Coordinates of C-alpha atoms (C1' of nucleotides) in Angstrom, one line a residue:
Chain A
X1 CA -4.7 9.9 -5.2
X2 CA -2.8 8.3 -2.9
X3 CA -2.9 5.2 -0.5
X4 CA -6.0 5.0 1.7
X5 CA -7.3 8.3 0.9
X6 CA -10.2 6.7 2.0
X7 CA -9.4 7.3 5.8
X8 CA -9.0 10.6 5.2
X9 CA -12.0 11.3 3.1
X10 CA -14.2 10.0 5.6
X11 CA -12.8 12.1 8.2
X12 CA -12.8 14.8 6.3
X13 CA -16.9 14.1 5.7
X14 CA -17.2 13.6 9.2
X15 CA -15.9 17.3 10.0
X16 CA -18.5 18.5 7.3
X17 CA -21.5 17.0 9.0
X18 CA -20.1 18.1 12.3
X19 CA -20.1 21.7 11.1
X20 CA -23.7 21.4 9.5
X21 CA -25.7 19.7 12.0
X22 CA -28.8 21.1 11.4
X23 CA -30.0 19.7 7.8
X24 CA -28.5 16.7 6.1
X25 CA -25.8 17.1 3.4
X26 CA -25.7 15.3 0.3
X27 CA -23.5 12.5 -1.1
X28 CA -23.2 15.2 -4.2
X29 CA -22.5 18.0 -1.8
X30 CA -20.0 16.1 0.1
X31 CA -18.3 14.8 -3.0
X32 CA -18.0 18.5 -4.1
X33 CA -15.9 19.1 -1.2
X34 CA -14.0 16.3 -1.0
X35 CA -13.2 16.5 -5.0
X36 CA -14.5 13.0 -5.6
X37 CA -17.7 11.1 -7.0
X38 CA -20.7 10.7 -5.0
X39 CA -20.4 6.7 -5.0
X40 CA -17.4 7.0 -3.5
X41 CA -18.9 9.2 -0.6
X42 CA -21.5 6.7 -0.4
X43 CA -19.1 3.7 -0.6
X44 CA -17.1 4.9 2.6
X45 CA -20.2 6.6 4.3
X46 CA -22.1 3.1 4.0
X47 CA -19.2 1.2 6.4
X48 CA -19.4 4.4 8.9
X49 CA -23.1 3.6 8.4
X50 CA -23.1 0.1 9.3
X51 CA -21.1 0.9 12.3
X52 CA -23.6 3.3 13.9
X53 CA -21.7 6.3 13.4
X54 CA -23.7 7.7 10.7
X55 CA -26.9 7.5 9.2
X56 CA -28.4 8.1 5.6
X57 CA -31.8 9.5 4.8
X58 CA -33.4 9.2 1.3
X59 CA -35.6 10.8 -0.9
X60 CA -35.8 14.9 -0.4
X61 CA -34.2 16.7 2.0
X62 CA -32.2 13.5 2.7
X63 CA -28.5 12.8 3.1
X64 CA -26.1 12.2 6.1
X65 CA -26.0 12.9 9.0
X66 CA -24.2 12.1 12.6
X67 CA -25.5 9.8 14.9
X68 CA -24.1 10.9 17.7
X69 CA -21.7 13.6 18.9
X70 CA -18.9 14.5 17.2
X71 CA -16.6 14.5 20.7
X72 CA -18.2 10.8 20.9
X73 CA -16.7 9.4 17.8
X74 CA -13.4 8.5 18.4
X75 CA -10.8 8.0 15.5
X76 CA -10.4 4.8 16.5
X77 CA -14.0 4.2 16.0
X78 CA -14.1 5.4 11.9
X79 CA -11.3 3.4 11.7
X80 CA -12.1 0.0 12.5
X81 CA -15.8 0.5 11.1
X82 CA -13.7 0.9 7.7
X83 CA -11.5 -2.1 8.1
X84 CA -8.4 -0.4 7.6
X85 CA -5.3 0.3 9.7
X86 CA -2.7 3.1 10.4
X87 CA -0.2 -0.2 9.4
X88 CA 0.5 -1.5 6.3
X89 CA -0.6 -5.1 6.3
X90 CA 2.6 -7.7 5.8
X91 CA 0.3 -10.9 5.8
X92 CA 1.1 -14.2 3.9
X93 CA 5.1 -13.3 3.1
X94 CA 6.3 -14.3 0.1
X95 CA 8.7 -17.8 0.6
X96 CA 9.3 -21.1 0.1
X97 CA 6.6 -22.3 2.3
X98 CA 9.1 -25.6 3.4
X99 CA 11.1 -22.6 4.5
X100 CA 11.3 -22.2 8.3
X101 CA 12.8 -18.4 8.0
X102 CA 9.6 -17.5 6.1
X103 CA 7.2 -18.5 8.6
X104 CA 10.0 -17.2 11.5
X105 CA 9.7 -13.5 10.1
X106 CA 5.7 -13.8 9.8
X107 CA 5.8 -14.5 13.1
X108 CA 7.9 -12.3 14.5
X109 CA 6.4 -9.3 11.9
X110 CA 2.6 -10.4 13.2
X111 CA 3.2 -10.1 16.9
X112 CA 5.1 -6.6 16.5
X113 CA 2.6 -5.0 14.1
X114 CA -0.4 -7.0 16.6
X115 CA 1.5 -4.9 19.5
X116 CA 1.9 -1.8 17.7
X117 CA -1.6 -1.9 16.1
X118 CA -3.0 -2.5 20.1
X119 CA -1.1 0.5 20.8
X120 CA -2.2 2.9 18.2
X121 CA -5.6 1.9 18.3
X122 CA -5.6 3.2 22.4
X123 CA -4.1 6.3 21.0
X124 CA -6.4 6.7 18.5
X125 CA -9.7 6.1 20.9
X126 CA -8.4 9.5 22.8
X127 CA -8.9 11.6 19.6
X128 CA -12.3 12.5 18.1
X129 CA -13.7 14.4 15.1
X130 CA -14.2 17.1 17.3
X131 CA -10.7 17.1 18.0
X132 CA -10.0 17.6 14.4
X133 CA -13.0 20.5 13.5
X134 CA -11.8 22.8 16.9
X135 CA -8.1 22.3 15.3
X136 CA -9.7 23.8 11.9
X137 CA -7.9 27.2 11.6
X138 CA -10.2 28.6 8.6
X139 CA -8.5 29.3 5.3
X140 CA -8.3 33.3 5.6
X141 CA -8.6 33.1 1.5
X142 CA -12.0 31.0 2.2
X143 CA -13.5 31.2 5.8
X144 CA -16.4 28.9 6.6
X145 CA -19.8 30.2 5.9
X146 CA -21.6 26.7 6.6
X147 CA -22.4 26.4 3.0
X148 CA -19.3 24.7 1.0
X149 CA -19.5 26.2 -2.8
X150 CA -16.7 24.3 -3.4
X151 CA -14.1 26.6 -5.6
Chain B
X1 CA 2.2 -10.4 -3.5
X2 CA 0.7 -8.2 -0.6
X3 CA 2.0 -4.9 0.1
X4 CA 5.4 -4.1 1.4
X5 CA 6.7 -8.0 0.6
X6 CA 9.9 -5.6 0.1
X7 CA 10.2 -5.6 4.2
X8 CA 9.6 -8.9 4.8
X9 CA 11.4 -9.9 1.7
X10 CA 14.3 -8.5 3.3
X11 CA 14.2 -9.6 6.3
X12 CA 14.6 -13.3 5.1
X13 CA 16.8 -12.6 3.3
X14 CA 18.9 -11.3 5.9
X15 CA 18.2 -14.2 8.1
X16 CA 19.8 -16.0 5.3
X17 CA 22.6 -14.8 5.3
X18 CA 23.7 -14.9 9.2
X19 CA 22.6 -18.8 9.3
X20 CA 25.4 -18.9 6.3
X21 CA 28.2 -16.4 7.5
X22 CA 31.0 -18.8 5.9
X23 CA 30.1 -18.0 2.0
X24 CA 28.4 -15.3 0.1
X25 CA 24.6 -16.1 -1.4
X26 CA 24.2 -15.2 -4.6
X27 CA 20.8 -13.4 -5.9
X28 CA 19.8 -16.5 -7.6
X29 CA 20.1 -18.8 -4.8
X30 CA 18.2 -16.0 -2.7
X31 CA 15.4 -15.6 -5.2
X32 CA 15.0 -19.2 -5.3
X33 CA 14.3 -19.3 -1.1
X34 CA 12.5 -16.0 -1.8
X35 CA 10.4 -17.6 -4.5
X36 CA 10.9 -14.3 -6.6
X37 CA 13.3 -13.0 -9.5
X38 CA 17.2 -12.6 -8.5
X39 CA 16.7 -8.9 -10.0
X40 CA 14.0 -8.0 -7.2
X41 CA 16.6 -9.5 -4.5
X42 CA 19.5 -7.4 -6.2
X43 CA 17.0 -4.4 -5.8
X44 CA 16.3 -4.8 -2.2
X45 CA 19.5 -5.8 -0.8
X46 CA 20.9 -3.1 -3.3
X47 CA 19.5 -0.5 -0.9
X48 CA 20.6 -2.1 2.2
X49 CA 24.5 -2.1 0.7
X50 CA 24.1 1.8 0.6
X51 CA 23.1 1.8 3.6
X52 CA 26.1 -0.6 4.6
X53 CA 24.6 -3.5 5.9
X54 CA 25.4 -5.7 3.3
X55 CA 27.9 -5.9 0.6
X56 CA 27.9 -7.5 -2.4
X57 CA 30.8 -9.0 -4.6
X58 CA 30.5 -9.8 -8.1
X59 CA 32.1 -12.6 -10.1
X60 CA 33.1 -16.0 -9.2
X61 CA 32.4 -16.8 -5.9
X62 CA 30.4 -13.7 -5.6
X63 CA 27.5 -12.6 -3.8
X64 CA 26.3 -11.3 -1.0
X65 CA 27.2 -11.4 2.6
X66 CA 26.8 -9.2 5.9
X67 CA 28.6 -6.1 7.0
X68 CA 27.9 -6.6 10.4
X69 CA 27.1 -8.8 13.3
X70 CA 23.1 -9.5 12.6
X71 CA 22.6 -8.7 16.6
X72 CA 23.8 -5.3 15.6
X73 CA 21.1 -5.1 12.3
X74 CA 18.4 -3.8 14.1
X75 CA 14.5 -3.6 12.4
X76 CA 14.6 -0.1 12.4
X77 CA 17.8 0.1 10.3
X78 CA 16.5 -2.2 7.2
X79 CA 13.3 -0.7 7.2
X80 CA 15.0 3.0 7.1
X81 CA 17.4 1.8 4.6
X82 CA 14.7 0.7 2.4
X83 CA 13.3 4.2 2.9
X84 CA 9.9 1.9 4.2
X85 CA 7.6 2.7 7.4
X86 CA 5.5 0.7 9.2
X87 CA 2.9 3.3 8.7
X88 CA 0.9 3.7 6.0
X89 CA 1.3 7.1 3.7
X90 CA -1.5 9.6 3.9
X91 CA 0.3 11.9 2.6
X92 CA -2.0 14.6 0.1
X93 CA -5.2 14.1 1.0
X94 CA -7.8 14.5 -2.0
X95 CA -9.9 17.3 -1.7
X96 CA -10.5 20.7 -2.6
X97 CA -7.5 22.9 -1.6
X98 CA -9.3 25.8 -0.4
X99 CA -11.6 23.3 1.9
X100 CA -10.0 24.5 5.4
X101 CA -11.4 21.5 6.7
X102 CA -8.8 19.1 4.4
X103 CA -5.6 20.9 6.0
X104 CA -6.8 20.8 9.4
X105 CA -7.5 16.3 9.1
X106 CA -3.7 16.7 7.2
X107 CA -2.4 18.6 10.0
X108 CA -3.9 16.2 12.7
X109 CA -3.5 13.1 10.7
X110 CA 0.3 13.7 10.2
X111 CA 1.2 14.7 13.5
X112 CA -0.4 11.5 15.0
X113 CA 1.7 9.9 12.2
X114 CA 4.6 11.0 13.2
X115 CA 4.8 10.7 16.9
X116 CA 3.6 7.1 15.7
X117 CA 6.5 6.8 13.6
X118 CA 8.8 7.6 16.5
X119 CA 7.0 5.2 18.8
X120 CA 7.7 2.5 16.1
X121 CA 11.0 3.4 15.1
X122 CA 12.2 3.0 18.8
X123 CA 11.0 -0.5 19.3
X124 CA 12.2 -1.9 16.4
X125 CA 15.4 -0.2 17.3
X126 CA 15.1 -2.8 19.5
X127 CA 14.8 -6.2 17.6
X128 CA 17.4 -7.3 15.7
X129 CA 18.1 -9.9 12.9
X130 CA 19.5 -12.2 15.3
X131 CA 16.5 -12.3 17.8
X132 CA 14.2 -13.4 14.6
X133 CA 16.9 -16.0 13.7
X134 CA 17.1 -17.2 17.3
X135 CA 13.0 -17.3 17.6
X136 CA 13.3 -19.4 14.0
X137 CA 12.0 -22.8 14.7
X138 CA 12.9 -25.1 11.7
X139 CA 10.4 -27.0 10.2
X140 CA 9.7 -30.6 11.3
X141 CA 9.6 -31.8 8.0
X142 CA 11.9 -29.9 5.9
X143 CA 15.2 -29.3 8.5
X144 CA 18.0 -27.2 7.6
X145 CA 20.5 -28.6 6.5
X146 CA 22.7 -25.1 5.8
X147 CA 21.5 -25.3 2.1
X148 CA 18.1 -24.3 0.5
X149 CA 16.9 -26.3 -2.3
X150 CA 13.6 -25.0 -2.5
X151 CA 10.7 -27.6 -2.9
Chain C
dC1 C1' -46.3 10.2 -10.6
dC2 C1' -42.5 13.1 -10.7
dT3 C1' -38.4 14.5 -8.4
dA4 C1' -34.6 13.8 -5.3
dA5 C1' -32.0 11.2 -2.7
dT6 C1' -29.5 6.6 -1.3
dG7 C1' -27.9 1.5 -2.5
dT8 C1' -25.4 -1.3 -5.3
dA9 C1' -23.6 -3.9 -9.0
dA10 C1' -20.8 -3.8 -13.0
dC11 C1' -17.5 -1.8 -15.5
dA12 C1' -13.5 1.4 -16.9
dA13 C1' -9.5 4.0 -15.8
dT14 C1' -5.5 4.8 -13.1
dA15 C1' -1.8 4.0 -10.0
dT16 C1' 1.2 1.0 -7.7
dT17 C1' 3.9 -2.9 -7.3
dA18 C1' 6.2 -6.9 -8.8
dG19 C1' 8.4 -9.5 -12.4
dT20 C1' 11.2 -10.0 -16.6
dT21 C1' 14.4 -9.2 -20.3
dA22 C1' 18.5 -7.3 -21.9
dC23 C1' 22.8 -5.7 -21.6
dA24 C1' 26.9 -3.4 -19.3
dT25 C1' 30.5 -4.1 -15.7
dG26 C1' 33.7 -6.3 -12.8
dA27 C1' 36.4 -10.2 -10.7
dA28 C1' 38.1 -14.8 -10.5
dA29 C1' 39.4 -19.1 -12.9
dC30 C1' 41.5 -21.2 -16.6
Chain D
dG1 C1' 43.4 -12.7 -22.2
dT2 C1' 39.4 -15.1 -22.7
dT3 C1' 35.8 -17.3 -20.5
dT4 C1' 32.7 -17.7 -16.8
dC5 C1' 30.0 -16.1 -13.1
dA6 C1' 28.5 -12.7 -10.5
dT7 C1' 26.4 -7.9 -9.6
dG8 C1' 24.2 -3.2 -11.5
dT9 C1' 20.8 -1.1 -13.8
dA10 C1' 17.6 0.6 -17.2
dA11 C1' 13.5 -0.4 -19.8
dC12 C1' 9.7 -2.8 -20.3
dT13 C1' 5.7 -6.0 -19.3
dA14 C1' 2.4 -8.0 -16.3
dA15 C1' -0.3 -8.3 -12.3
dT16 C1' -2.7 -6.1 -8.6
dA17 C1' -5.0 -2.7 -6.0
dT18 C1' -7.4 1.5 -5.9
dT19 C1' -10.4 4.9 -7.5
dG20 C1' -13.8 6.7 -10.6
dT21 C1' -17.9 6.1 -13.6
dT22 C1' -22.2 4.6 -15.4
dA23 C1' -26.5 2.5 -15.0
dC24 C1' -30.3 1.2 -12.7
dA25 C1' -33.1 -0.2 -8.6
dT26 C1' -35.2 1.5 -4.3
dT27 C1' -37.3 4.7 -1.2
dA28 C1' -39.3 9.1 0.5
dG29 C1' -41.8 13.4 -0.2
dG30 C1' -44.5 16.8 -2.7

DNA sequence: CCTAATGTAACAATATTAGTTACATGAAAC
DNA sequence: GTTTCATGTAACTAATATTGTTACATTAGG
């Protein structure tokens, strides 16, 4: 697995419950698709949850589902309810702290990647889970039936 | 360590060495400012010879020094050079391969990451090694005094 | 009260990154 | 030419971050 596969994952979910809005899907069913464990599902699920993006039903015929429309959820959105960042983080530099270079590059890194993660995070507020799903070309091995038996 | 200390790692470095254009800087006395190993400093800067920014001599009197002029090291050429991004990689998303759904947030996801990169890659075109050495104000307590004896 | 779902803590496994040791190579000093 | 001081690099170890797993508590419905 690689480097936040965690943003990816939850988008990925997100599309599923977009397609299936009728009942709620599992955090077993989802983890079928995504080829991962249902904790995990329900580790990334719970920060979308907290943010108001999802919500999470127990007991039977419970699961997740969208809290709002798909168009309404922005990128932007998922990502800052998950704490993460299209940048890689270059906080606290290693140095000789009675260095003044150190603290010069810190400074001069933070206020680039603060601009740049100002401008992304515009860019990313204009694209939306529906985006993504009315991009999905099916797979013409495996088109979409609604149900995901996950091969 | 936080992620990607390789960047900023060379970046002071590099500052380094255009506040001491007169003699070369050997890895040791590097690692020492870095507060790191001189193998690690022989690593990164290693990269950034084949890419000629810097060049390295060996034996006595040996060490390190700049190709060219640091105005003309822009941000954009380290970080190539290092083969590093500003971006994180999300590269191969998990997920079951026959999930149409996982190509399609791929297929988005990367093509926001690359106009993103492109976006970057111009600005820090734009920055150089001497505007981070010029911003560099030295520490009140601990001036330079050309060498770095680290505390 | 049994089943099916989430919620979460604690732990294990894995992957990535940084640091270290060891030794070969090359250049200047003596 | 031999010693010394430097880089070059491979191999290994250690530390860190991430992901996966197990176990169990909680809640809802039949």
């Amino acid at each position: 697995m690689k480097r936040s596969s965690r943003l990816s994952l939850a988008l990925h979910a997100l599309v599923h419950l977009h397609k299936q809005p009728d009942e709620a899907m599992t955090s077993t069913t989802l983890a079928t698709c995504l080829m991962t464990n249902p904790v995990v599902v329900r580790r990334a699920l719970g920060e979308l949850r907290d943010a108001g993006i999802v919500g999470s039903t127990k007991g039977h015929d419970g699961g997740w589902r969208l809290l709002r429309p798909a168009k309404d959820i922005s990128l932007h959105a998922v990502y800052s309810a998950m704490g993460e960042s299209l940048l890689i983080r270059t906080e606290s530099d290693p140095g000789d702290i009675a260095c003044g270079i150190v603290r010069t590059v810190n400074t001069v890194m933070g206020e680039f990647i603060a601009d740049a993660e100002a401008l992304l995070a515009a860019r990313l507020e204009r694209v939306s889970i529906a985006d993504i799903a009315n991009q999905a070309t099916p797979n013409p091995l495996h088109p979409h039936h609604g149900v995901h038996h996950h091969g």
